[in-house]
Structures are given as C-alpha cells and as structure tokens.
Coordinates of C-alpha atoms and ligand atoms in Angstrom, one line a residue:
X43 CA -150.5 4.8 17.3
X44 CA -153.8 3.1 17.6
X45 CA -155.5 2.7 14.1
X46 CA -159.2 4.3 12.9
X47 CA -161.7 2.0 14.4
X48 CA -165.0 2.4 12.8
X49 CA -168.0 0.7 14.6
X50 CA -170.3 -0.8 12.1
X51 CA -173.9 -2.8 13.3
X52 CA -174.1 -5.8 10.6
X53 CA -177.9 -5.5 11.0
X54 CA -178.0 -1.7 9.3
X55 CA -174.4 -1.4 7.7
X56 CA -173.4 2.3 7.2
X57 CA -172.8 2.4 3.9
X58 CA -170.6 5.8 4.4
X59 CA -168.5 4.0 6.5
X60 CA -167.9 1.2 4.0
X61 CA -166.8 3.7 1.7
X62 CA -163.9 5.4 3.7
X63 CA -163.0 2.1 4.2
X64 CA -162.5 1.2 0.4
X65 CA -161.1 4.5 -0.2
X66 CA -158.5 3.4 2.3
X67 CA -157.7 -0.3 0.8
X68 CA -157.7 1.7 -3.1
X69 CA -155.8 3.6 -1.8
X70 CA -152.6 1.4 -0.6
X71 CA -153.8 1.0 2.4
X72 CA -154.6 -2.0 5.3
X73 CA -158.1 -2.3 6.7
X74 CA -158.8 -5.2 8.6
X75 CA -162.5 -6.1 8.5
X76 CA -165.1 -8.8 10.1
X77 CA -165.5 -12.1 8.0
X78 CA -168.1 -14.9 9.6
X79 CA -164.8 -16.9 10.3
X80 CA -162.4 -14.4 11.4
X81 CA -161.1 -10.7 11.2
X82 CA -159.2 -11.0 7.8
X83 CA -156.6 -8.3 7.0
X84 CA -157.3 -6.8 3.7
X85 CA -155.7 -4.8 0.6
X86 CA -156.3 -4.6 -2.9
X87 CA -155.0 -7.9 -4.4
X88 CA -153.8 -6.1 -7.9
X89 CA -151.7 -3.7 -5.7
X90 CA -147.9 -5.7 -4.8
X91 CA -147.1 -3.1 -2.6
X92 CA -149.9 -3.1 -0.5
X93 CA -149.9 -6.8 -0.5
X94 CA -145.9 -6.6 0.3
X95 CA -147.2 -4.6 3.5
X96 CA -149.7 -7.1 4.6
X97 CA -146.9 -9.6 5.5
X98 CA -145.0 -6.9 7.0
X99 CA -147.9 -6.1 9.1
X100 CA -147.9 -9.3 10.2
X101 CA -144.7 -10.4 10.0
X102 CA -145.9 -13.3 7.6
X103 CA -143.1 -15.7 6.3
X104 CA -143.1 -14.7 2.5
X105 CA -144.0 -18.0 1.3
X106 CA -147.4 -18.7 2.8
X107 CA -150.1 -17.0 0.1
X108 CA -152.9 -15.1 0.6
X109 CA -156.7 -15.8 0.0
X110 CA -158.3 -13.5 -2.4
X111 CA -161.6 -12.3 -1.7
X112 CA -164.4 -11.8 -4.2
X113 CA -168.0 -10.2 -3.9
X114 CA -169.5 -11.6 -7.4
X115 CA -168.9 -15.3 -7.7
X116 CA -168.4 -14.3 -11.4
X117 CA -164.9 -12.6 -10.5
X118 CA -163.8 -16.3 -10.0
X119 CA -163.4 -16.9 -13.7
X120 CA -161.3 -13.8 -13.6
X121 CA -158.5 -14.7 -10.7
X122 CA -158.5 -18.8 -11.8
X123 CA -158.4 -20.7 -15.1
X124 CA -158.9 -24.3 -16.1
X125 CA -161.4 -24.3 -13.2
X126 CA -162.7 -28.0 -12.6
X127 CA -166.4 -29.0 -12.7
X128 CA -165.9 -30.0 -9.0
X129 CA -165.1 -26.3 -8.1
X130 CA -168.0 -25.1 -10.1
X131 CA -170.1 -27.5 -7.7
X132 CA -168.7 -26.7 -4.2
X133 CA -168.5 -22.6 -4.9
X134 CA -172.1 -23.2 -6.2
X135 CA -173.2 -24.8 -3.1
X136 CA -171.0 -23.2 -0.3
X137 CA -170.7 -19.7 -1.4
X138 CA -171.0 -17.4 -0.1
X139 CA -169.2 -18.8 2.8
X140 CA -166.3 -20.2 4.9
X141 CA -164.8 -22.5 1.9
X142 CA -161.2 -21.3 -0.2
X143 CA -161.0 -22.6 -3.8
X144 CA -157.5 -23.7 -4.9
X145 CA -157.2 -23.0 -8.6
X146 CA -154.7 -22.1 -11.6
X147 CA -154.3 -18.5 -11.0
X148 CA -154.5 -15.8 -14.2
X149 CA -152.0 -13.3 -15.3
X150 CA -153.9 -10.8 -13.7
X151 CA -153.2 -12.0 -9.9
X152 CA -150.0 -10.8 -8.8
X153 CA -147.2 -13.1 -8.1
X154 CA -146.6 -12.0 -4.3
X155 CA -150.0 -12.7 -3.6
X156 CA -149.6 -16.2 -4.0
X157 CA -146.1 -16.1 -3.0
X158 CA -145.0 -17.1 -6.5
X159 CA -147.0 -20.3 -6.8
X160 CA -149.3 -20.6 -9.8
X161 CA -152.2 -21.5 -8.0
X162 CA -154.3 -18.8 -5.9
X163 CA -157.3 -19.6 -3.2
X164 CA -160.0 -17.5 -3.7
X165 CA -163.1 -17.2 -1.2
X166 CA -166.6 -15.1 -1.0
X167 CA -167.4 -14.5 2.4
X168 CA -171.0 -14.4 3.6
X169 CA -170.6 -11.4 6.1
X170 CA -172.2 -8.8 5.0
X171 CA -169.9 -6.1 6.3
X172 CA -167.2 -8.0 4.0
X173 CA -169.3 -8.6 1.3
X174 CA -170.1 -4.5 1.1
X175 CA -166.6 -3.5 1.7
X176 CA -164.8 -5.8 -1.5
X177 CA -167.9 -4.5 -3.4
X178 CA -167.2 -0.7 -2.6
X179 CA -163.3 -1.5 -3.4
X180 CA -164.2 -2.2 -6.6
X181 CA -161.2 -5.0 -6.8
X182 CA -160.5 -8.0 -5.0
X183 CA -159.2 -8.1 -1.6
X184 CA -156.3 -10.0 -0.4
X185 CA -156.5 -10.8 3.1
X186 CA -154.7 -13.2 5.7
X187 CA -156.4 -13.8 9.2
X188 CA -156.2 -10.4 10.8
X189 CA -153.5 -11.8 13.8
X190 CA -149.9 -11.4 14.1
X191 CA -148.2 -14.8 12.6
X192 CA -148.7 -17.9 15.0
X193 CA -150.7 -16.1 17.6
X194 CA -154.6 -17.4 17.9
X195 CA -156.6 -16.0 14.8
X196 CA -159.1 -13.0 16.0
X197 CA -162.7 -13.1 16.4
X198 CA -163.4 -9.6 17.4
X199 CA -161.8 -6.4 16.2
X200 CA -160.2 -6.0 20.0
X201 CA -157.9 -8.9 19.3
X202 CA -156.8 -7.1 16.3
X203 CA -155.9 -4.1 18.0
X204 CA -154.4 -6.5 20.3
X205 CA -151.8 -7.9 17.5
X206 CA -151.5 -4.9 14.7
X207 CA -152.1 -1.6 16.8
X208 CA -149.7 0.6 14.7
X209 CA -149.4 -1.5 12.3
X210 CA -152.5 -1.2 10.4
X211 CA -154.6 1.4 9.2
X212 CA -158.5 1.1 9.8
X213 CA -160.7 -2.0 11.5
X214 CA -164.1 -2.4 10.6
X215 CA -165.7 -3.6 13.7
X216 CA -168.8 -5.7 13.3
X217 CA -169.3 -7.5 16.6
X218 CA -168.0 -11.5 17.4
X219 CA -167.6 -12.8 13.7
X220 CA -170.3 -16.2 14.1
X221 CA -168.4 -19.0 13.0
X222 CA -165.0 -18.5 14.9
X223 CA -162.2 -20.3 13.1
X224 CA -161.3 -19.9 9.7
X225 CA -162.5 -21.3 6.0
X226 CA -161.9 -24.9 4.6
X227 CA -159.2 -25.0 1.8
X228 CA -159.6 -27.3 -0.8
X229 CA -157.7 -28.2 -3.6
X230 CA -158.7 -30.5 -6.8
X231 CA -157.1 -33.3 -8.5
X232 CA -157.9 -35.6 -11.0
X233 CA -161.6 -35.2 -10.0
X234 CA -160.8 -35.5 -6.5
X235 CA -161.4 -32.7 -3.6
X236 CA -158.2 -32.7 -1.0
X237 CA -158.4 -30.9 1.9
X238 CA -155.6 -29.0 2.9
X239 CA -157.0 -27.1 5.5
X240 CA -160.2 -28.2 7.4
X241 CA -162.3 -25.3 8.9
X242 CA -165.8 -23.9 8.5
X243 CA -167.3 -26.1 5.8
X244 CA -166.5 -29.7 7.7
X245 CA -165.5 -32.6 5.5
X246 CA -169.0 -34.1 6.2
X247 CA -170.7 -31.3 4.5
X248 CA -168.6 -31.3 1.4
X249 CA -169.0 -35.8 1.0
X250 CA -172.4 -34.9 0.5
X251 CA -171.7 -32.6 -2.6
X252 CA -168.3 -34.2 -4.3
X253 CA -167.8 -37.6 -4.7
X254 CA -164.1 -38.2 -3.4
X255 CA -163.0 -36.5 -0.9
X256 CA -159.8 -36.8 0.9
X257 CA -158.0 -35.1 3.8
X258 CA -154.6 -33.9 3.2
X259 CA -152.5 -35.7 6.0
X260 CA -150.8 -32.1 6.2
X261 CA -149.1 -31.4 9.5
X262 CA -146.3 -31.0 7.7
X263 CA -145.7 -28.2 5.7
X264 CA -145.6 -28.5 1.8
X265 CA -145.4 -27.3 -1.4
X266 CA -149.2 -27.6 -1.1
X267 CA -149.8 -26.7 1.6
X268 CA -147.9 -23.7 2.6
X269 CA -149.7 -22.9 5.0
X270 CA -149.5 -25.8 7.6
X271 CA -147.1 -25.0 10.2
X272 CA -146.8 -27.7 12.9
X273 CA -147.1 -25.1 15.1
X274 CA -149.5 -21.8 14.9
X275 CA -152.1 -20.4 16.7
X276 CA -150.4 -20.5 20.1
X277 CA -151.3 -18.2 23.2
X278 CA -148.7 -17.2 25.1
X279 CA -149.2 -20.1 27.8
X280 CA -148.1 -23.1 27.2
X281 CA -151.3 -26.0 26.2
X282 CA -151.5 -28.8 27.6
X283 CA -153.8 -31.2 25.4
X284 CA -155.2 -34.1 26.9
X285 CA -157.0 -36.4 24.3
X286 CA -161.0 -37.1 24.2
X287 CA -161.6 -40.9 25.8
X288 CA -162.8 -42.8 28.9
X289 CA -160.3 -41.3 31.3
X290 CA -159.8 -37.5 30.0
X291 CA -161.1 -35.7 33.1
X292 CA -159.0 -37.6 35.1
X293 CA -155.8 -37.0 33.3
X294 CA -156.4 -33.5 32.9
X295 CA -157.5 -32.8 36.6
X296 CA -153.8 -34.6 37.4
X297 CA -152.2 -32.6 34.5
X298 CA -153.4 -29.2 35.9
X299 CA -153.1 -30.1 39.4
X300 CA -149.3 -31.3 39.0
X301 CA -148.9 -27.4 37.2
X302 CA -150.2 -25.6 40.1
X303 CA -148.3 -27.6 42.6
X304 CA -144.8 -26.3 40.3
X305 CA -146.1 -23.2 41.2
X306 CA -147.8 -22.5 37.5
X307 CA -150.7 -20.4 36.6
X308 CA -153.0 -23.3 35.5
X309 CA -156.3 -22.8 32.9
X310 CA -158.6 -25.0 32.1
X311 CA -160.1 -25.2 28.6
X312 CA -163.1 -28.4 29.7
X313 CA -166.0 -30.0 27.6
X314 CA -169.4 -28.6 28.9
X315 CA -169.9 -32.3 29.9
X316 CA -166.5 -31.7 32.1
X317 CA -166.8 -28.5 33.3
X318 CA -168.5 -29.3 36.9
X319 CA -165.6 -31.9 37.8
X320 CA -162.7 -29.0 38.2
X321 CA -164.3 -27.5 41.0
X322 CA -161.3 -24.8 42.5
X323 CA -159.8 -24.4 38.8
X324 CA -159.8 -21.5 36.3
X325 CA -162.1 -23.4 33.8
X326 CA -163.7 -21.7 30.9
X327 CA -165.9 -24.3 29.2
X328 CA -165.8 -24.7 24.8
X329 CA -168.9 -26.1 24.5
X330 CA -170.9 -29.3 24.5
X331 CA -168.3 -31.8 23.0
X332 CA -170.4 -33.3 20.0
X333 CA -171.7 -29.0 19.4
X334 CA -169.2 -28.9 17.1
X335 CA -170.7 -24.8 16.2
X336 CA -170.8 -23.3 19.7
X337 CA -166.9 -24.7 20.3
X338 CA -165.8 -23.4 17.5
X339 CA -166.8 -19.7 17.8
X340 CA -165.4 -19.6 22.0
X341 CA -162.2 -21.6 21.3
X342 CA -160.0 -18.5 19.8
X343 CA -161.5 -16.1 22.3
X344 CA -160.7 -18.5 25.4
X345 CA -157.3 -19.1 24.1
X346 CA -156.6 -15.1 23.9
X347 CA -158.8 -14.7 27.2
X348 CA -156.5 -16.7 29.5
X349 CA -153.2 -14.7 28.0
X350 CA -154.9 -12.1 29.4
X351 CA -155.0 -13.6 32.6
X352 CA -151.3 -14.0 32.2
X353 CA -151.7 -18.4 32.9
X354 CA -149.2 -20.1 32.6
X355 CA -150.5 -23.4 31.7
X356 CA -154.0 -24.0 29.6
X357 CA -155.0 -27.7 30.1
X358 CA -157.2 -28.2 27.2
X359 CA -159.5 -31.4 26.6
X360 CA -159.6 -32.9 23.2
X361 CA -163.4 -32.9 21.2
X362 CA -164.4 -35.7 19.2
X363 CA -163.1 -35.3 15.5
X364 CA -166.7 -35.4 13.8
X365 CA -168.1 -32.2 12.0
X366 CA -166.6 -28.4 13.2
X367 CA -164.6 -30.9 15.8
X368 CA -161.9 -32.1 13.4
X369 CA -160.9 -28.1 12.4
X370 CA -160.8 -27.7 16.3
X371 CA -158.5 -30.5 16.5
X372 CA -156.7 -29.4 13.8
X373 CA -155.9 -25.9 15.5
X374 CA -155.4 -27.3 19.3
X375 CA -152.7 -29.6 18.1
X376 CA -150.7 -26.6 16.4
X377 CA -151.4 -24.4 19.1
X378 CA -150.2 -27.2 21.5
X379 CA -147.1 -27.2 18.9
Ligands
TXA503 O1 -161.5 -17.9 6.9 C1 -160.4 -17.6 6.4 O2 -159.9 -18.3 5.5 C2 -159.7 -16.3 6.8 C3 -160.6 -15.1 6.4 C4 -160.0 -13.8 6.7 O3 -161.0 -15.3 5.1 N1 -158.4 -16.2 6.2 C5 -157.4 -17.0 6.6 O4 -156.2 -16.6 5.9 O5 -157.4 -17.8 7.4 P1 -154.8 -17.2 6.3 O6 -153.8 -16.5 5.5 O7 -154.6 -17.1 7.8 O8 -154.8 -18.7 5.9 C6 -154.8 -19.0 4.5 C7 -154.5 -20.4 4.3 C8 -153.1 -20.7 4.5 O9 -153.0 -22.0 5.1 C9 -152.5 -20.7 3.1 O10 -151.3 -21.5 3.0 C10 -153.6 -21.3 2.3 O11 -154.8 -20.7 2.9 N2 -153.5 -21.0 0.9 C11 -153.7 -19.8 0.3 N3 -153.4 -19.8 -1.0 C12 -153.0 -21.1 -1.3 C13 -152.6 -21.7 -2.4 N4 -152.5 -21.1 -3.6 N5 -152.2 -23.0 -2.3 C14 -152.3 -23.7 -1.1 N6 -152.8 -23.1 0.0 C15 -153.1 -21.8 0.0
MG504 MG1 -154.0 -17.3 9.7

C-alpha cells in the first residue's frame, strides 16, 4: 500500500495540510516530512509506541537514538538539563539549522528514544514545512533520516516511497530538500565541542564560534557514537573510491575500465573538473571539487540514481576534506564500506 502523499510548495505552505499531517503524528502515527538536510521520519517523541514503530519502519538496530526535533528553541531547556554555555552559543548561532545538540536528557524524554542512553540530540530545523508541521504537533518530533537502515539517506519524498512504501503513513512532499546530507552532531565536554558526526554545519563554521573543537575519530562505532557504522549509506552497487590527488583520473579511468572489461555495469561518480576525461562512461558529475554546497545536495541523489540504472559498479572520486567536503568524505567511505 502506497502511503498519503501530500504535495506541499515551501513558498506558500498549506497550512490545512500541515494540520492532517500533525493529526496523524498525535495520533500514533509516522509522517515523513522535508528537512533542508534530508527527509526525516517523524512521530511524537513523548509517544514509545510510535517511537517503537519508527525503528520498525525502518528496521533500525534498537541502539542507535533518535534526534528530537523542536520548533521553539525554548523547548531545549525542556528535553536537556545541565546544558553547557557552549551549547547555548552554537544553538544560538546555528539554529535554526542543520546542527544536533548532544545533552543530558530530562525525565520527560522517553527512554527508547534515546535507546536508553541518558543523553538525547535535539535539533530545530530551518525548513519551513518542518518547522510548521512540529509546531502544529504541538510536541516534539522524533525523527531518523527517512531511508531504510544503511541505504543512501533521501533527498526527495520519491526516495522515501522508494524505502518505506507500506511502511509509513503520510510524506509531506516539499521539493529537493537544499542542503542534501544530514545535520552535524556535536557533543560537549569539559568546555570542549566533539564532533561525532560531521554534516551540514562544517567544522570550519563552528572554529569560528567555540574555541576547541575536536573531531571525533569515530569510524568505529561507540558508546558515543552510536550512530557510526563503518558501513551505511550504500546503494546497491558496489563503490569504488578512488582518493583526491595528482593521479585520480587516471586511477579511476583504469578502475572503471578494468569493471566493464569483467563484464560489470560501471558508473562514474567524477569531480566537475573530471568529468570531460571519461568520454564513453556513465558519468554523472558531484560538483566542482572545492563547491563543497553544490556536491553535497547531488551526492545522495546520484548514489540512488545509478541503482536505478541497475550498475553494477560506481567509481566515485574522492573531494578534498575542507568545508561540506569532509561530511562527503565521511559518507563515501561508509557507503564504500
Ligand atoms: O539532518 C539530520 O540529522 C536528519 C534530519 C531528519 O534531521 N536526521 C538524521 O537522523 O540524520 P539519523 O537518525 O539518521 O542520524 C542521527 C545521528 C545518528 O548518528 C545517531 O547515533 C546520532 O545522531 N545521535 C542521536 N542521539 C544521540 C545521542 N544521544 N548520543 C550520540 N549520538 C546521537
Ligand atoms: Mg540516517
């Protein structure tokens, strides 16, 4: 069964349409809506049933927690406790927007939610659709990235149809969401900011606001840092990731070229700079390789679009690790696994 899809233009929200939708996630139920990093998958966070049906929707290990959503930045001081004047800075500065909080949850979050840690990342997203539908809720919404577990995270509500048709109740569809991979996590420490999971606030942005900041070396999956699998995000193809450096298009045109001579379906995910030297290739191109925005916001989609050309193989160049390029990185290496 294909779930309610209602089409909603960002630039003159409906706001009767929001208001199924909250009626919907009030109700029990699982709306998946746009964010400006990805499609999140969203029910009420103070209902543990409806959050217990999240992971089943998307067949979510039960120890990876959820990031709460909030509409009022004053809702904060209700989910988190004992918040550090270094949070108070970077929600100040960043919010609304693509960065997750890491505090010392309240009683009033429930314990599957965070998968029974005592901490809880809380985000307020900028997109309006998102912002509007949490508001009309009237309670805070829990919500994962709107995919199945491991595939690529969606950027439009087709790719959520594509992982959770049946599964789900309503998607709010607002369009390509802008940023195209998903928030920043930070945690804080002893007046330190760690990152555990770079994304769309780069580590660049938040030097300029906190004084020590430091990147979690998380591959590997922690305590801290549930969420870190060494592998995620993977198409069906397997990648092939050839690093950034003097020889790249070389190694890559060799890499695809020894695929299609084993008979493979070969893809090639190139550097604008690139793209012109694969003549005869299936190339899609990310994006300028030091445009850290524009390769953000295609790599996803390319990922899911070259499943749908059933390749076998996705040769994919590595981007310098400076600014939205590092949270790139970060995602080709798991999806490379
Ligand atoms: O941009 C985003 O963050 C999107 C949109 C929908 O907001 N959401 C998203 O959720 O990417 P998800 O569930 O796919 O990733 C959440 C990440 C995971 O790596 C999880 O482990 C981490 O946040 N996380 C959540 N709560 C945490 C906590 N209490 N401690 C440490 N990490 C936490
Ligand atoms: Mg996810």
């Amino acid at each position: 069964m294909k779930p309610r899809i209602l089409k909603i233009d960002p630039r003159h929200i409906d706001l009767e349409l929001i208001r199924q939708a909250a009626e919907i996630a009030r109700g029990g139920g699982l709306v998946a809506f746009p964010t400006e990093t990805v499609y999140g998958l969203g029910a009420n966070a103070f209902d543990p049933e409806a959050v217990t049906s999240i992971f089943e929707a998307k067949k979510r290990p039960l120890d990876n927690p959820l990031i709460v959503h909030i509409a009022d930045p004053k809702d904060l001081h209700r989910l988190a406790e004992n918040v550090p004047p270094e949070a108070d800075k970077l929600v100040e500065r960043f919010w609304p927007g693509p960065l997750t909080v890491v505090l010392k949850k309240t009683d009033l979050v429930p314990d599957i939610v965070t998968t029974g840690l005592d901490t809880i990342g809380i985000r307020m997203p900028s997109n309006t659709i998102a912002r509007e539908f949490i508001a009309a809720s009237g309670v805070p919404i829990a919500a994962p990235s709107a995919n199945m577990f491991g595939r690529p995270s969606p950027t439009t509500a087709k790719h959520v149809i594509e992982d959770l048709k049946g599964r789900i109740d309503l998607v709010l569809d607002g369009g390509s969401t802008e940023i195209g991979i998903e928030s920043t996590v930070v945690e804080f420490m002893d007046g330190r900011v760690i990152v555990l999971r770079p994304g769309g606030v780069d580590v660049e942005q938040l030097h300029g606001i906190a004084g020590s900041v430091e990147i979690s070396s998380g591959a590997e999956r922690t305590g801290r840092s549930p969420g870190e699998y060494p592998q995620h995000y993977s198409p069906n193809a397997r990648i092939m990731l050839v690093e950034d450096g003097h020889f790249q298009a070389e190694e890559a045109l060799s890499a695809a070229s020894g695929a299609g001579s084993r008979g493979q379906k070969v893809g090639i995910m190139a550097k604008q700079e690139h793209s012109a030297l694969y003549d005869g290739f299936n190339v899609k191109v990310l994006g300028p390789e030091n445009d850290g925005r524009v390769c953000a916001s295609r790599f996803f989609h390319i990922l899911r679009e070259f499943d749908a050309e059933k390749v076998d193989v996705i040769v994919a160049e590595g981007i310098p690790e400076r600014g939205l390029g590092l949270a790139i990185m970060n995602r080709l290496r798991k999806a490379a696994g």
